[in-house]
mmCIF file of C-alpha atoms in Angstrom:
data_model
loop_
_atom_site.group_PDB
_atom_site.id
_atom_site.type_symbol
_atom_site.label_atom_id
_atom_site.label_comp_id
_atom_site.label_asym_id
_atom_site.label_seq_id
_atom_site.Cartn_x
_atom_site.Cartn_y
_atom_site.Cartn_z
ATOM 1 C CA MET A 1 64.377 158.240 72.439
ATOM 2 C CA GLU A 2 62.558 161.524 72.953
ATOM 3 C CA LYS A 3 64.261 162.030 76.314
ATOM 4 C CA LYS A 4 67.652 161.563 74.697
ATOM 5 C CA LEU A 5 67.004 164.608 72.558
ATOM 6 C CA GLU A 6 66.675 166.985 75.463
ATOM 7 C CA ARG A 7 69.503 169.500 75.681
ATOM 8 C CA THR A 8 70.222 168.517 79.281
ATOM 9 C CA GLU A 9 70.899 164.894 78.310
ATOM 10 C CA LYS A 10 73.661 163.401 76.207
ATOM 11 C CA ILE A 11 72.868 161.456 73.064
ATOM 12 C CA LYS A 12 74.528 158.056 72.914
ATOM 13 C CA PHE A 13 77.014 157.493 70.093
ATOM 14 C CA PHE A 14 75.213 154.410 68.775
ATOM 15 C CA ASP A 15 71.924 156.329 68.541
ATOM 16 C CA ILE A 16 73.405 158.892 66.143
ATOM 17 C CA ASN A 17 72.777 156.957 62.914
ATOM 18 C CA LYS A 18 69.129 156.364 63.788
ATOM 19 C CA LEU A 19 68.676 160.010 64.715
ATOM 20 C CA SER A 20 70.470 161.195 61.568
ATOM 21 C CA LYS A 21 68.090 159.120 59.438
ATOM 22 C CA LYS A 22 65.167 160.603 61.338
ATOM 23 C CA TYR A 23 66.550 164.093 60.718
ATOM 24 C CA ILE A 24 66.746 163.394 56.979
ATOM 25 C CA ALA A 25 63.225 161.914 56.965
ATOM 26 C CA ASP A 26 61.787 164.877 58.883
ATOM 27 C CA ASN A 27 63.570 167.461 56.726
ATOM 28 C CA THR A 28 63.643 165.761 53.325
ATOM 29 C CA GLU A 29 63.153 168.881 51.253
ATOM 30 C CA GLU A 30 65.662 170.946 53.227
ATOM 31 C CA VAL A 31 68.290 168.195 52.988
ATOM 32 C CA ARG A 32 67.662 167.812 49.257
ATOM 33 C CA VAL A 33 67.952 171.553 48.616
ATOM 34 C CA ASN A 34 71.127 171.887 50.720
ATOM 35 C CA ASN A 35 72.869 168.929 49.081
ATOM 36 C CA GLN A 36 71.788 169.962 45.584
ATOM 37 C CA ARG A 37 73.078 173.485 46.226
ATOM 38 C CA MET A 38 76.316 172.088 47.692
ATOM 39 C CA VAL A 39 77.012 169.972 44.593
ATOM 40 C CA LYS A 40 76.684 173.044 42.383
ATOM 41 C CA THR A 41 78.732 175.291 44.686
ATOM 42 C CA ILE A 42 81.649 172.901 45.174
ATOM 43 C CA ALA A 43 81.664 172.049 41.458
ATOM 44 C CA VAL A 44 82.188 175.739 40.638
ATOM 45 C CA ILE A 45 84.787 176.224 43.408
ATOM 46 C CA TYR A 46 86.667 173.127 42.236
ATOM 47 C CA LEU A 47 86.806 174.531 38.683
ATOM 48 C CA ILE A 48 88.223 177.824 39.968
ATOM 49 C CA VAL A 49 90.819 175.994 42.091
ATOM 50 C CA ILE A 50 92.172 173.822 39.290
ATOM 51 C CA ILE A 51 92.225 176.779 36.872
ATOM 52 C CA CYS A 52 94.337 178.699 39.403
ATOM 53 C CA TYR A 53 96.608 175.672 39.866
ATOM 54 C CA ASN A 54 97.075 175.403 36.114
ATOM 55 C CA ILE A 55 98.227 179.019 36.093
ATOM 56 C CA ILE A 56 100.248 179.086 39.324
ATOM 57 C CA VAL A 57 102.048 175.713 39.196
ATOM 58 C CA PRO A 58 103.748 176.118 35.771
ATOM 59 C CA VAL A 59 104.811 179.674 36.612
ATOM 60 C CA PHE A 60 106.036 179.313 40.181
ATOM 61 C CA PHE A 61 106.405 175.563 40.917
ATOM 62 C CA SER A 62 107.379 173.979 37.613
ATOM 63 C CA GLU A 63 109.938 171.791 39.414
ATOM 64 C CA TRP A 64 107.069 169.888 41.040
ATOM 65 C CA GLY A 65 106.375 168.174 37.739
ATOM 66 C CA VAL A 66 102.672 167.742 38.433
ATOM 67 C CA ASN A 67 101.306 170.103 35.789
ATOM 68 C CA TYR A 68 99.675 167.329 33.817
ATOM 69 C CA VAL A 69 97.608 166.227 36.833
ATOM 70 C CA TYR A 70 95.883 169.591 37.012
ATOM 71 C CA GLN A 71 95.483 169.748 33.251
ATOM 72 C CA ILE A 72 93.796 166.362 33.150
ATOM 73 C CA ALA A 73 91.600 167.334 36.113
ATOM 74 C CA LEU A 74 90.614 170.557 34.347
ATOM 75 C CA ILE A 75 89.663 168.747 31.136
ATOM 76 C CA VAL A 76 87.607 166.162 33.050
ATOM 77 C CA HIS A 77 85.848 168.781 35.141
ATOM 78 C CA ILE A 78 85.095 171.022 32.162
ATOM 79 C CA ILE A 79 83.085 168.063 30.844
ATOM 80 C CA ILE A 80 81.430 167.217 34.165
ATOM 81 C CA LEU A 81 80.607 170.762 35.339
ATOM 82 C CA PRO A 82 78.068 171.620 32.580
ATOM 83 C CA ILE A 83 76.281 168.328 33.212
ATOM 84 C CA ILE A 84 75.985 169.166 36.928
ATOM 85 C CA LEU A 85 74.838 172.740 36.292
ATOM 86 C CA LEU A 86 72.321 171.768 33.627
ATOM 87 C CA ARG A 87 70.750 169.061 35.754
ATOM 88 C CA TYR A 88 70.915 170.741 39.168
ATOM 89 C CA ARG A 89 70.838 174.469 38.411
ATOM 90 C CA LYS A 90 67.118 175.020 39.088
ATOM 91 C CA THR A 91 65.086 171.860 38.585
ATOM 92 C CA PRO A 92 64.488 170.005 41.877
ATOM 93 C CA ARG A 93 65.566 166.381 41.697
ATOM 94 C CA SER A 94 64.449 163.490 43.872
ATOM 95 C CA ALA A 95 65.950 163.320 47.352
ATOM 96 C CA LYS A 96 67.368 159.850 46.654
ATOM 97 C CA GLU A 97 69.096 160.961 43.456
ATOM 98 C CA VAL A 98 70.633 163.988 45.140
ATOM 99 C CA GLN A 99 71.941 161.857 48.023
ATOM 100 C CA VAL A 100 73.579 159.351 45.645
ATOM 101 C CA VAL A 101 75.031 162.057 43.379
ATOM 102 C CA SER A 102 76.388 163.937 46.424
ATOM 103 C CA ALA A 103 78.254 160.831 47.587
ATOM 104 C CA ILE A 104 79.664 160.083 44.117
ATOM 105 C CA PHE A 105 80.654 163.714 43.640
ATOM 106 C CA GLN A 106 82.443 163.729 47.002
ATOM 107 C CA LEU A 107 84.467 160.639 46.030
ATOM 108 C CA TYR A 108 85.217 162.173 42.624
ATOM 109 C CA ILE A 109 86.684 165.323 44.182
ATOM 110 C CA MET A 110 88.584 163.361 46.815
ATOM 111 C CA ALA A 111 90.139 161.109 44.161
ATOM 112 C CA PHE A 112 91.800 164.213 42.745
ATOM 113 C CA VAL A 113 92.921 165.319 46.221
ATOM 114 C CA VAL A 114 94.527 161.900 46.840
ATOM 115 C CA ILE A 115 96.423 162.040 43.550
ATOM 116 C CA VAL A 116 97.633 165.586 44.125
ATOM 117 C CA SER A 117 98.609 164.711 47.703
ATOM 118 C CA LEU A 118 100.888 161.879 46.598
ATOM 119 C CA LEU A 119 102.406 163.148 43.330
ATOM 120 C CA PRO A 120 105.119 163.239 42.250
ATOM 121 C CA PHE A 121 105.884 159.814 43.656
ATOM 122 C CA GLU A 122 109.616 160.388 43.629
ATOM 123 C CA PHE A 123 109.272 163.291 46.069
ATOM 124 C CA GLU A 124 109.211 162.232 49.708
ATOM 125 C CA GLN A 125 106.922 164.911 51.085
ATOM 126 C CA PRO A 126 104.060 163.783 53.390
ATOM 127 C CA ALA A 127 100.507 164.700 52.407
ATOM 128 C CA VAL A 128 99.249 165.616 55.854
ATOM 129 C CA TYR A 129 96.744 168.094 54.443
ATOM 130 C CA PHE A 130 94.655 165.414 52.741
ATOM 131 C CA THR A 131 92.775 163.942 55.681
ATOM 132 C CA PRO A 132 91.487 167.232 57.121
ATOM 133 C CA ILE A 133 90.059 167.993 53.679
ATOM 134 C CA ALA A 134 88.407 164.567 53.586
ATOM 135 C CA MET A 135 87.003 165.218 57.044
ATOM 136 C CA GLY A 136 85.571 168.521 55.840
ATOM 137 C CA PHE A 137 83.861 166.892 52.869
ATOM 138 C CA ALA A 138 82.362 164.204 55.094
ATOM 139 C CA VAL A 139 80.429 166.797 57.125
ATOM 140 C CA VAL A 140 79.642 169.325 54.389
ATOM 141 C CA PHE A 141 77.042 167.093 52.761
ATOM 142 C CA ILE A 142 74.073 165.782 54.712
ATOM 143 C CA TYR A 143 74.060 161.984 54.860
ATOM 144 C CA SER A 144 73.060 159.528 57.515
ATOM 145 C CA PHE A 145 75.826 159.223 60.109
ATOM 146 C CA ASN A 146 76.900 155.743 58.920
ATOM 147 C CA VAL A 147 77.113 156.850 55.282
ATOM 148 C CA ALA A 148 79.299 159.820 56.267
ATOM 149 C CA ILE A 149 81.609 157.474 58.206
ATOM 150 C CA ILE A 150 81.800 155.012 55.293
ATOM 151 C CA LEU A 151 82.679 157.762 52.810
ATOM 152 C CA TYR A 152 85.302 159.113 55.164
ATOM 153 C CA CYS A 153 86.788 155.629 55.590
ATOM 154 C CA ILE A 154 86.960 155.129 51.816
ATOM 155 C CA GLU A 155 88.805 158.416 51.381
ATOM 156 C CA ALA A 156 91.179 157.787 54.293
ATOM 157 C CA LEU A 157 91.846 154.210 53.179
ATOM 158 C CA ALA A 158 92.750 155.438 49.684
ATOM 159 C CA MET A 159 95.272 157.785 51.284
ATOM 160 C CA ILE A 160 96.840 155.030 53.421
ATOM 161 C CA LEU A 161 97.061 152.441 50.631
ATOM 162 C CA THR A 162 98.550 154.793 48.065
ATOM 163 C CA SER A 163 101.054 156.087 50.629
ATOM 164 C CA PHE A 164 102.048 152.518 51.441
ATOM 165 C CA ALA A 165 102.434 151.636 47.757
ATOM 166 C CA PHE A 166 104.363 154.678 46.543
ATOM 167 C CA LYS A 167 106.053 156.389 49.479
ATOM 168 C CA SER A 168 108.853 155.562 51.862
ATOM 169 C CA SER A 169 108.140 154.159 55.312
ATOM 170 C CA GLU A 170 108.851 157.560 56.917
ATOM 171 C CA VAL A 171 106.322 159.369 54.716
ATOM 172 C CA PHE A 172 103.848 156.506 55.087
ATOM 173 C CA ASN A 173 104.086 156.726 58.889
ATOM 174 C CA VAL A 174 103.387 160.469 58.820
ATOM 175 C CA ASN A 175 100.417 160.008 56.497
ATOM 176 C CA MET A 176 99.128 157.115 58.565
ATOM 177 C CA PHE A 177 99.325 159.142 61.768
ATOM 178 C CA SER A 178 97.611 162.179 60.239
ATOM 179 C CA THR A 179 94.867 159.977 58.750
ATOM 180 C CA VAL A 180 94.107 158.223 62.042
ATOM 181 C CA LEU A 181 94.197 161.499 63.976
ATOM 182 C CA SER A 182 91.914 163.206 61.463
ATOM 183 C CA PHE A 183 89.573 160.228 61.545
ATOM 184 C CA VAL A 184 89.159 160.510 65.317
ATOM 185 C CA ILE A 185 88.658 164.284 65.101
ATOM 186 C CA GLY A 186 86.314 163.882 62.126
ATOM 187 C CA VAL A 187 84.122 161.314 63.869
ATOM 188 C CA TYR A 188 83.881 163.569 66.930
ATOM 189 C CA ILE A 189 82.937 166.587 64.809
ATOM 190 C CA MET A 190 80.307 164.521 62.983
ATOM 191 C CA TYR A 191 78.973 163.305 66.338
ATOM 192 C CA VAL A 192 78.582 166.894 67.556
ATOM 193 C CA LEU A 193 77.086 168.011 64.236
ATOM 194 C CA TYR A 194 74.529 165.221 64.012
ATOM 195 C CA THR A 195 73.642 165.615 67.695
ATOM 196 C CA ASN A 196 72.833 169.285 67.094
ATOM 197 C CA ARG A 197 70.873 168.406 63.968
ATOM 198 C CA ALA A 198 68.796 165.873 65.902
ATOM 199 C CA ARG A 199 68.008 168.391 68.637
ATOM 200 C CA GLU A 200 67.229 171.119 66.131
ATOM 201 C CA SER A 201 64.969 168.781 64.174
ATOM 202 C CA LYS A 202 63.037 167.820 67.305
ATOM 203 C CA HIS A 203 62.624 171.458 68.330
ATOM 204 C CA ARG A 204 61.477 172.534 64.868
ATOM 205 C CA LYS A 205 59.137 169.572 64.608
ATOM 206 C CA LYS A 206 57.579 170.510 67.949
ATOM 207 C CA LEU A 207 57.040 174.108 66.797
ATOM 208 C CA ARG A 208 55.550 172.937 63.499
ATOM 209 C CA LYS A 209 53.301 170.479 65.282
ATOM 210 C CA MET A 210 51.794 173.273 67.398
ATOM 211 C CA GLY A 211 50.581 175.051 64.262
ATOM 212 C CA GLN A 212 49.793 171.926 62.253
ATOM 213 C CA THR A 213 47.597 169.943 64.616
ATOM 214 C CA ASP A 214 43.826 169.812 64.518
ATOM 215 C CA LYS A 215 42.699 170.780 68.033
ATOM 216 C CA LEU A 216 39.787 168.355 68.234
ATOM 217 C CA THR A 217 41.509 165.198 66.978
ATOM 218 C CA ASN A 218 45.213 165.934 67.622
ATOM 219 C CA ILE A 219 46.152 164.783 64.115
ATOM 220 C CA TYR A 220 47.390 167.059 61.311
ATOM 221 C CA ASN A 221 45.050 169.810 60.129
ATOM 222 C CA ARG A 222 44.220 170.407 56.457
ATOM 223 C CA GLY A 223 46.984 172.928 55.799
ATOM 224 C CA ALA A 224 49.693 170.711 57.266
ATOM 225 C CA THR A 225 48.409 167.570 55.541
ATOM 226 C CA GLU A 226 48.327 169.238 52.135
ATOM 227 C CA ALA A 227 51.721 170.922 52.567
ATOM 228 C CA MET A 228 53.468 167.739 53.709
ATOM 229 C CA SER A 229 51.883 165.683 50.938
ATOM 230 C CA GLN A 230 52.872 168.165 48.235
ATOM 231 C CA GLU A 231 56.400 168.423 49.624
ATOM 232 C CA TYR A 232 56.777 164.654 49.508
ATOM 233 C CA MET A 233 55.369 164.442 45.972
ATOM 234 C CA HIS A 234 57.834 166.977 44.585
ATOM 235 C CA ALA A 235 60.784 165.434 46.427
ATOM 236 C CA ASN A 236 59.910 161.880 45.326
ATOM 237 C CA SER A 237 58.353 162.258 41.888
ATOM 238 C CA GLU A 238 59.211 158.696 40.798
ATOM 239 C CA THR A 239 57.604 156.959 43.796
ATOM 240 C CA LYS A 240 54.248 155.166 43.759
ATOM 241 C CA TYR A 241 51.986 157.021 46.177
ATOM 242 C CA ALA A 242 48.260 157.376 46.815
ATOM 243 C CA LEU A 243 45.747 159.819 48.262
ATOM 244 C CA MET A 244 42.744 158.605 50.245
ATOM 245 C CA ILE A 245 39.761 160.732 51.263
ATOM 246 C CA ILE A 246 37.628 159.343 54.101
ATOM 247 C CA ASP A 247 34.157 160.601 54.961
ATOM 248 C CA ILE A 248 31.875 159.562 57.845
ATOM 249 C CA ASP A 249 28.556 158.352 56.450
ATOM 250 C CA GLU A 250 25.416 160.206 57.559
ATOM 251 C CA PHE A 251 27.370 162.195 60.127
ATOM 252 C CA LYS A 252 24.638 164.842 60.276
ATOM 253 C CA SER A 253 22.360 162.205 61.775
ATOM 254 C CA VAL A 254 24.814 161.728 64.645
ATOM 255 C CA ASN A 255 24.661 165.417 65.588
ATOM 256 C CA ASP A 256 20.890 165.603 65.079
ATOM 257 C CA THR A 257 20.239 162.461 67.127
ATOM 258 C CA TYR A 258 22.770 162.683 69.955
ATOM 259 C CA GLY A 259 24.076 166.246 69.888
ATOM 260 C CA HIS A 260 27.378 167.833 68.941
ATOM 261 C CA GLN A 261 29.280 166.507 71.949
ATOM 262 C CA THR A 262 28.681 162.920 70.814
ATOM 263 C CA GLY A 263 29.471 164.023 67.264
ATOM 264 C CA ASP A 264 32.843 165.315 68.432
ATOM 265 C CA MET A 265 33.525 162.008 70.191
ATOM 266 C CA VAL A 266 32.774 160.143 66.948
ATOM 267 C CA ILE A 267 35.152 162.393 64.998
ATOM 268 C CA GLN A 268 37.861 161.791 67.611
ATOM 269 C CA SER A 269 37.333 158.021 67.445
ATOM 270 C CA VAL A 270 37.439 157.952 63.641
ATOM 271 C CA ALA A 271 40.578 160.137 63.647
ATOM 272 C CA LYS A 272 42.314 157.658 65.976
ATOM 273 C CA ILE A 273 41.281 154.747 63.747
ATOM 274 C CA ILE A 274 42.607 156.527 60.633
ATOM 275 C CA GLU A 275 45.866 157.496 62.344
ATOM 276 C CA ASP A 276 46.465 153.900 63.480
ATOM 277 C CA ALA A 277 45.656 152.502 60.029
ATOM 278 C CA ALA A 278 47.930 155.002 58.271
ATOM 279 C CA GLY A 279 50.860 154.195 60.549
ATOM 280 C CA GLU A 280 53.965 156.304 61.114
ATOM 281 C CA ASP A 281 55.159 156.062 57.506
ATOM 282 C CA ASN A 282 52.158 157.841 55.966
ATOM 283 C CA ILE A 283 50.399 161.181 56.507
ATOM 284 C CA ALA A 284 46.966 161.306 58.159
ATOM 285 C CA GLY A 285 44.983 164.505 58.688
ATOM 286 C CA ARG A 286 41.560 166.006 59.159
ATOM 287 C CA MET A 287 40.390 168.082 56.216
ATOM 288 C CA GLY A 288 37.487 169.615 58.132
ATOM 289 C CA GLY A 289 34.093 168.559 59.446
ATOM 290 C CA ASP A 290 33.757 164.795 59.079
ATOM 291 C CA GLU A 291 36.264 164.482 56.231
ATOM 292 C CA PHE A 292 39.778 163.043 56.628
ATOM 293 C CA MET A 293 42.696 162.269 54.353
ATOM 294 C CA VAL A 294 45.542 159.761 54.249
ATOM 295 C CA PHE A 295 48.533 160.241 51.950
ATOM 296 C CA VAL A 296 50.234 156.890 51.340
ATOM 297 C CA LYS A 297 53.898 157.618 50.617
ATOM 298 C CA SER A 298 54.649 154.353 48.821
ATOM 299 C CA TRP A 299 52.929 151.125 47.858
ATOM 300 C CA ASN A 300 53.847 147.980 45.930
ATOM 301 C CA GLU A 301 50.451 146.372 45.304
ATOM 302 C CA LEU A 302 46.957 147.834 45.483
ATOM 303 C CA ASP A 303 46.349 145.382 48.317
ATOM 304 C CA ASP A 304 48.646 147.586 50.449
ATOM 305 C CA ILE A 305 46.180 150.449 50.074
ATOM 306 C CA LYS A 306 43.158 148.167 50.418
ATOM 307 C CA GLU A 307 44.536 146.917 53.740
ATOM 308 C CA ILE A 308 44.639 150.469 55.122
ATOM 309 C CA ALA A 309 41.137 151.179 53.800
ATOM 310 C CA GLY A 310 39.803 147.856 55.112
ATOM 311 C CA GLN A 311 41.158 148.523 58.595
ATOM 312 C CA ILE A 312 39.444 151.938 58.651
ATOM 313 C CA LEU A 313 36.132 150.548 57.361
ATOM 314 C CA ARG A 314 36.083 147.634 59.823
ATOM 315 C CA ASN A 315 37.044 149.600 62.918
ATOM 316 C CA ALA A 316 34.731 152.531 62.168
ATOM 317 C CA GLN A 317 31.756 150.161 62.364
ATOM 318 C CA LYS A 318 32.906 149.064 65.841
ATOM 319 C CA ILE A 319 32.449 152.542 67.341
ATOM 320 C CA GLU A 320 29.863 152.212 70.079
ATOM 321 C CA MET A 321 26.892 154.594 70.110
ATOM 322 C CA PRO A 322 24.401 155.281 72.968
ATOM 323 C CA ASP A 323 21.739 153.197 71.194
ATOM 324 C CA ASP A 324 20.906 151.554 67.849
ATOM 325 C CA ARG A 325 19.325 154.567 66.153
ATOM 326 C CA VAL A 326 22.550 155.459 64.277
ATOM 327 C CA HIS A 327 25.437 153.235 63.200
ATOM 328 C CA ILE A 328 28.834 154.600 62.230
ATOM 329 C CA SER A 329 30.504 153.761 58.933
ATOM 330 C CA CYS A 330 32.898 155.444 56.499
ATOM 331 C CA SER A 331 33.288 155.797 52.744
ATOM 332 C CA ILE A 332 36.684 156.071 51.071
ATOM 333 C CA GLY A 333 37.805 157.414 47.711
ATOM 334 C CA VAL A 334 41.328 156.663 46.467
ATOM 335 C CA CYS A 335 43.600 158.004 43.757
ATOM 336 C CA ALA A 336 46.693 155.798 43.405
ATOM 337 C CA LEU A 337 49.557 156.710 41.049
ATOM 338 C CA LYS A 338 52.199 154.402 39.612
ATOM 339 C CA GLU A 339 55.860 155.316 38.914
ATOM 340 C CA ASP A 340 55.179 156.456 35.351
ATOM 341 C CA GLU A 341 52.168 158.587 36.298
ATOM 342 C CA TRP A 342 52.126 162.128 37.606
ATOM 343 C CA MET A 343 49.438 164.517 38.820
ATOM 344 C CA GLU A 344 49.541 167.749 40.727
ATOM 345 C CA TYR A 345 48.236 167.452 44.275
ATOM 346 C CA ASP A 346 44.978 169.290 43.487
ATOM 347 C CA ASP A 347 44.275 166.909 40.596
ATOM 348 C CA MET A 348 44.918 163.876 42.804
ATOM 349 C CA PHE A 349 42.597 165.252 45.459
ATOM 350 C CA SER A 350 39.908 165.892 42.841
ATOM 351 C CA CYS A 351 40.183 162.325 41.514
ATOM 352 C CA ALA A 352 39.999 160.823 45.009
ATOM 353 C CA ASP A 353 36.997 163.060 45.706
ATOM 354 C CA LYS A 354 35.252 161.744 42.575
ATOM 355 C CA ALA A 355 35.853 158.182 43.762
ATOM 356 C CA LEU A 356 34.427 159.114 47.171
ATOM 357 C CA TYR A 357 31.367 160.675 45.532
ATOM 358 C CA TYR A 358 30.859 157.474 43.542
ATOM 359 C CA ILE A 359 30.849 155.383 46.743
ATOM 360 C CA LYS A 360 28.498 157.827 48.454
ATOM 361 C CA GLU A 361 26.050 157.420 45.566
ATOM 362 C CA ASN A 362 26.403 153.630 45.403
ATOM 363 C CA GLY A 363 25.924 152.150 48.825
ATOM 364 C CA LYS A 364 28.483 153.862 51.100
ATOM 365 C CA CYS A 365 30.544 151.951 53.713
ATOM 366 C CA SER A 366 33.081 150.900 51.120
ATOM 367 C CA CYS A 367 36.134 152.008 49.145
ATOM 368 C CA ALA A 368 36.494 153.005 45.477
ATOM 369 C CA PHE A 369 39.610 153.621 43.356
ATOM 370 C CA TYR A 370 39.577 156.377 40.764
ATOM 371 C CA THR A 371 40.217 155.209 37.199
ATOM 372 C CA LYS A 372 40.392 157.276 34.033
#
C-alpha cells in the first residue's frame, strides 16, 4: 500500500475508500475542525441565500409562484441556524458527532435544492443545475470515499425520482442525463481529491515521524506521545480510553553490571515488546530513560487492558541477558477512564504514575490500576 502512495504511481480506484479512512484516522483533529467550520459557514451562507431569494423572487419573478418555498425554508433555517451556531461556534465536538451532523446537514440543504429545482411542478423547465451542486456538496465535506458516494447517490436519486413523478418525459430525460453526467464527473473529482489527500497525508506523516521518533527505539518520543494522546482525548471525549506507564525494574543494575551498550539493547527490546503489545490502534512511546507509555484509545472490558499489560510483562521476562546476574522485568501503572469519566491528560498521567509507584513498592513485575 505504501508504494501506491508514491507520486509516480497511480492509486487504484478500489483502494480509495481504505485510503480515505486512513486519511481521516491520521488527521482526525484537522478533519473535525474543517467539517465543524464548514457546517457553520454553509449554514450562514444558506441563510443569506434564502433571505436574498425571499427579497428577489417576489419583486422580479413573482410569476414563478414559488415564494412560499423560500419562506418556509427561511423559517425552518432561522430555527436551525442558532442551534448550529450555539453548539459548533467554538466548543470542539467529537469527531464522530461532527461527521454525522455534516452528513445530515448536507442532506438537509440538498432537500431544499431538490424542491426548488422541481417547483413549480406545472412548469416544464429542467433542473440541470441541481446535480453539479450536489456534486459540490459531496466533496466539500470530508468523509470516507464510500460515504461521499452514498450521499451523492441519495441526492441524485431524489432528483431522478421527483423528476419522474412530477415532470414530463422530456424534462425527466434532461434531468436524468445531467444527473448521470454529473455523477460520473463527481466520482472522478472525488477520486482525484481523495488521491491527493492520501498522498498529502503520507507525506505529512513522514515529516511528523522524523521529528516524533525516539532515535534509540524508533517508537514515538515523549512529546509526540503526549501530543497525540491529548489530541485523541479532546476529539473523542466520550470514548473509554486508558493510559499505561511502563517502567523497567532495576534498570540501573543492567547498566552497572553489563554497561550502557547492553542497557541500550534492553531498552530497544522492551520498546519492541511494548509496540507489538500496543498494536497499530493504540499509541506507544518512550517517555525517557527506562520509562514507556501506552495510550489505549478504546476498551470494552478491563481484560482488554490486562491483555496488553500481560503480554508486556511476559515477554519482558524472556529477554536474554549475558548471564544470570540480572533478570529483566517491568512494572505497569494504569489509569483507565469510562465513558462518564473525564480527566485532563496530566491528571491521567499522574494517576497512572501513582499506580506504577504502588507496584514498585509492592513487589514489582506486575500491573496495578489506579482507583480513587
